[in-house]
Short mmCIF file of C-alpha atoms in Angstrom, two decimals:
data_model
loop_
_atom_site.label_atom_id
_atom_site.label_comp_id
_atom_site.label_asym_id
_atom_site.label_seq_id
_atom_site.Cartn_x
_atom_site.Cartn_y
_atom_site.Cartn_z
CA MET A 1 115.36 25.46 -66.22
CA LYS A 2 117.46 23.37 -64.09
CA SER A 3 116.49 20.83 -61.58
CA LYS A 4 116.83 21.86 -57.96
CA LYS A 5 120.34 22.05 -56.35
CA THR A 6 121.39 19.54 -54.11
CA PRO A 7 119.47 20.23 -50.91
CA GLN A 8 121.29 21.50 -47.70
CA ARG A 9 120.48 20.94 -44.12
CA SER A 10 119.79 24.13 -42.13
CA HIS A 11 121.95 24.47 -39.13
CA PHE A 12 121.46 26.35 -35.85
CA PRO A 13 124.15 24.80 -33.59
CA THR A 14 123.22 26.87 -30.27
CA ASP A 15 119.78 26.63 -30.52
CA GLU A 16 119.93 22.78 -31.39
CA ALA A 17 122.05 22.41 -28.23
CA THR A 18 119.18 24.26 -26.29
CA PHE A 19 116.12 22.73 -27.93
CA SER A 20 115.98 19.20 -27.97
CA TRP A 21 113.27 19.05 -30.69
CA LEU A 22 115.16 21.23 -33.28
CA SER A 23 117.44 18.86 -34.68
CA PRO A 24 114.99 16.05 -35.10
CA LEU A 25 112.97 18.57 -36.86
CA LEU A 26 115.85 20.00 -39.25
CA ASP A 27 116.89 16.21 -39.99
CA ALA A 28 113.45 15.33 -41.06
CA TYR A 29 113.29 18.34 -43.26
CA ALA A 30 116.54 17.52 -44.77
CA VAL A 31 115.18 14.17 -45.56
CA ILE A 32 112.25 15.51 -47.12
CA ASP A 33 114.51 17.94 -49.22
CA GLU A 34 116.55 15.03 -50.39
CA GLY A 35 113.59 13.02 -51.50
CA ILE A 36 112.02 15.75 -53.37
CA ALA A 37 115.42 16.34 -55.31
CA ALA A 38 115.36 12.68 -56.01
CA ALA A 39 111.65 12.72 -57.11
CA VAL A 40 112.11 15.91 -59.40
CA LYS A 41 115.33 14.16 -61.11
CA ALA A 42 113.43 11.05 -61.79
CA ALA A 43 110.35 12.72 -62.90
CA GLU A 44 112.22 15.12 -65.19
CA LYS A 45 114.16 12.17 -66.68
CA GLN A 46 110.75 10.26 -67.28
CA ARG A 47 108.72 13.02 -68.26
CA GLY A 48 111.03 15.04 -70.30
CA ALA A 49 109.32 18.20 -68.74
CA LYS A 50 111.17 20.57 -66.59
CA LEU A 51 110.16 21.86 -63.19
CA ALA A 52 108.02 24.97 -63.48
CA CYS A 53 108.47 26.32 -59.78
CA ALA A 54 111.01 29.23 -59.55
CA LYS A 55 112.09 31.85 -57.14
CA GLY A 56 109.58 34.57 -56.89
CA CYS A 57 106.69 32.48 -57.77
CA THR A 58 104.11 32.75 -54.84
CA ASN A 59 101.23 31.03 -56.35
CA CYS A 60 100.88 28.12 -53.73
CA CYS A 61 101.43 30.57 -50.92
CA CYS A 62 98.63 32.60 -52.28
CA ASN A 63 96.02 30.17 -53.50
CA LEU A 64 96.33 27.02 -51.82
CA LYS A 65 93.76 26.66 -49.26
CA ASP A 66 94.71 23.45 -47.27
CA ILE A 67 98.39 23.64 -46.63
CA PRO A 68 98.93 20.95 -43.39
CA VAL A 69 101.17 22.06 -40.56
CA TYR A 70 101.98 19.60 -37.84
CA PRO A 71 102.37 20.58 -34.11
CA LEU A 72 106.15 20.01 -34.23
CA GLU A 73 106.35 22.21 -37.17
CA LEU A 74 104.29 24.88 -35.58
CA VAL A 75 106.76 24.93 -32.84
CA GLY A 76 109.62 25.50 -35.20
CA ILE A 77 107.72 28.22 -36.91
CA TYR A 78 106.98 30.03 -33.60
CA TRP A 79 110.79 29.51 -32.65
CA PHE A 80 112.13 30.99 -35.90
CA SER A 81 109.61 33.72 -35.93
CA VAL A 82 110.07 34.72 -32.52
CA GLU A 83 114.02 34.40 -31.99
CA LYS A 84 115.45 34.46 -35.74
CA ILE A 85 113.43 37.02 -38.06
CA SER A 86 115.10 40.40 -37.83
CA GLN A 87 113.92 43.88 -39.18
CA PRO A 88 112.56 45.00 -41.34
CA VAL A 89 110.80 41.65 -42.33
CA ARG A 90 109.89 41.16 -38.74
CA GLY A 91 107.70 44.30 -38.61
CA ALA A 92 106.10 43.27 -41.50
CA LEU A 93 105.39 39.76 -40.44
CA LYS A 94 104.04 41.00 -37.21
CA LYS A 95 101.58 43.30 -38.98
CA ARG A 96 100.53 40.37 -41.32
CA LEU A 97 100.19 37.89 -38.44
CA LEU A 98 98.19 40.34 -36.55
CA ASN A 99 95.91 41.09 -39.56
CA HIS A 100 95.45 37.33 -40.79
CA ALA A 101 92.05 36.13 -41.42
CA ARG A 102 91.09 32.75 -41.49
CA TRP A 103 91.58 30.94 -45.01
CA ALA A 104 93.60 34.03 -46.20
CA PRO A 105 96.77 33.57 -48.05
CA CYS A 106 99.74 32.48 -46.19
CA PRO A 107 100.69 35.16 -43.54
CA PHE A 108 104.47 34.26 -43.63
CA LEU A 109 104.71 35.61 -47.36
CA ILE A 110 106.52 39.07 -47.35
CA ASP A 111 107.37 40.85 -50.52
CA ASP A 112 107.18 37.70 -52.44
CA SER A 113 109.41 35.61 -50.29
CA CYS A 114 108.93 33.07 -47.64
CA SER A 115 109.90 34.74 -44.28
CA ILE A 116 110.31 31.32 -42.54
CA TYR A 117 112.01 29.58 -45.34
CA PRO A 118 114.40 27.42 -43.53
CA LEU A 119 111.61 26.11 -41.32
CA ARG A 120 108.65 26.09 -43.67
CA PRO A 121 106.52 23.11 -43.24
CA ALA A 122 106.87 19.89 -45.02
CA ALA A 123 103.90 20.19 -47.30
CA CYS A 124 105.28 23.55 -48.74
CA ARG A 125 108.85 21.66 -49.55
CA GLN A 126 106.95 18.87 -51.32
CA PHE A 127 104.59 20.75 -53.69
CA ASN A 128 106.18 21.16 -57.11
CA VAL A 129 104.76 21.67 -60.28
CA PHE A 130 105.98 20.68 -63.75
CA THR A 131 105.58 21.93 -67.47
CA THR A 132 104.31 25.57 -67.15
CA PRO A 133 103.88 28.03 -64.09
CA CYS A 134 100.54 28.31 -62.42
CA THR A 135 98.06 30.83 -63.82
CA GLU A 136 96.84 33.36 -61.62
CA GLY A 137 94.52 31.78 -58.87
CA GLU A 138 95.42 28.12 -60.01
CA ASP A 139 95.48 25.23 -57.74
CA PRO A 140 97.06 22.55 -60.09
CA TYR A 141 96.47 19.66 -57.72
CA TYR A 142 92.81 20.04 -59.20
CA THR A 143 93.16 21.58 -62.41
CA ARG A 144 96.26 19.33 -63.65
CA ARG A 145 97.12 16.76 -60.98
CA ASP A 146 99.59 15.03 -63.62
CA ASP A 147 101.68 18.07 -63.34
CA VAL A 148 102.12 18.04 -59.48
CA LEU A 149 105.07 16.15 -58.27
CA THR A 150 104.27 12.90 -56.13
CA PRO A 151 106.88 12.74 -53.46
CA ILE A 152 108.67 9.37 -52.88
CA PRO A 153 106.92 7.61 -50.09
CA GLU A 154 109.87 6.10 -48.47
CA TYR A 155 111.66 9.45 -47.95
CA VAL A 156 108.39 10.88 -46.50
CA ASP A 157 108.05 8.14 -44.00
CA ARG A 158 111.60 8.40 -42.93
CA ALA A 159 111.01 12.04 -42.38
CA PHE A 160 107.87 11.46 -40.29
CA SER A 161 109.67 8.61 -38.58
CA ILE A 162 112.30 11.15 -37.22
CA MET A 163 109.53 13.31 -35.90
CA LEU A 164 107.87 10.75 -34.06
CA PRO A 165 109.52 10.91 -30.56
CA PHE A 166 108.35 14.65 -30.12
CA TYR A 167 105.09 12.88 -29.86
CA GLY A 168 106.19 10.33 -27.36
CA VAL A 169 106.21 7.47 -29.92
CA THR A 170 109.96 6.11 -29.38
CA ASP A 171 109.17 2.17 -29.86
CA LYS A 172 109.93 1.07 -33.18
CA ALA A 173 107.40 -1.21 -33.78
CA ALA A 174 104.85 1.44 -32.65
CA GLN A 175 106.70 4.21 -34.73
CA GLU A 176 106.08 1.70 -37.88
CA ARG A 177 102.51 1.24 -36.96
CA VAL A 178 102.00 5.15 -36.61
CA ILE A 179 103.63 5.57 -40.07
CA LYS A 180 102.00 2.50 -41.98
CA GLY A 181 98.50 3.78 -40.60
CA LYS A 182 99.29 7.43 -41.33
CA LEU A 183 98.14 8.29 -38.01
CA LEU A 184 100.08 11.27 -37.55
CA HIS A 185 98.23 12.96 -40.34
CA THR A 186 95.19 13.26 -38.02
CA GLN A 187 97.40 15.74 -35.89
CA ALA A 188 97.81 18.36 -38.82
CA ARG A 189 96.19 21.67 -38.88
CA VAL A 190 95.52 23.66 -41.93
CA LEU A 191 98.08 26.63 -41.84
CA GLN A 192 95.65 28.98 -43.21
CA ALA A 193 93.02 28.44 -40.78
CA CYS A 194 95.17 29.00 -37.77
CA SER A 195 94.93 32.06 -35.50
CA TRP A 196 98.24 33.92 -35.77
CA ASN A 197 97.63 36.53 -33.41
CA GLU A 198 99.30 34.74 -30.61
CA LEU A 199 102.39 34.38 -32.21
CA ALA A 200 102.64 38.18 -33.17
CA GLY A 201 102.13 38.82 -29.39
CA ARG A 202 105.07 36.35 -28.61
CA MET A 203 107.36 38.30 -30.91
CA ASP A 204 106.30 41.59 -29.17
CA ASP A 205 107.05 39.93 -25.85
CA PHE A 206 110.34 38.80 -27.06
CA ASP A 207 111.25 42.27 -28.74
CA LEU A 208 110.16 44.05 -25.25
CA ARG A 209 112.50 41.54 -22.92
CA ASN A 210 115.35 42.15 -25.21
CA SER A 211 114.74 45.97 -25.19
CA ARG A 212 115.19 45.98 -21.40
CA GLY A 213 118.56 44.17 -21.72
#
């Protein structure tokens, strides 16, 4: 299997002009994707092993129990789910959100595909496995940590620095302290532990407003 293709930044020009938080989030994700591509290329060269992750593999979506998601990422997920997802995925997603139980598999997995792929969290982008695909129910972080990609810290720090103004941290010195001390990570929630009923309700409200013209 070949390494991942050169990542491309997602673009939503009209929405980026409307929401001040959106461009920084997309910029940060682009940096993370760039860093992962570089890390995969370096690891493949060093290990002589190929990336095992492939389209259609849903093991991490179903079996990882501690995917961190940050406040700005939640804003992005809400926006994308409410305003960008169309039928028939929209109906299926609302049903999964309403029925999601705490610690159950990711509710955004629809028909073995990520329904929020352009706005998927940084943690999802960074989790990659080498050598062999995961077995059913496996969390390779614990079963074979050496096969799990370690992101390049410089890219991760740069990406989270881009997000910091959303949290009111605009001073460069303060940003360096936050990044160095990994203070932003204290704001993360576990995706599978979130209650997603409210998001389903917001999607319904959006649909109702649109139906009224």
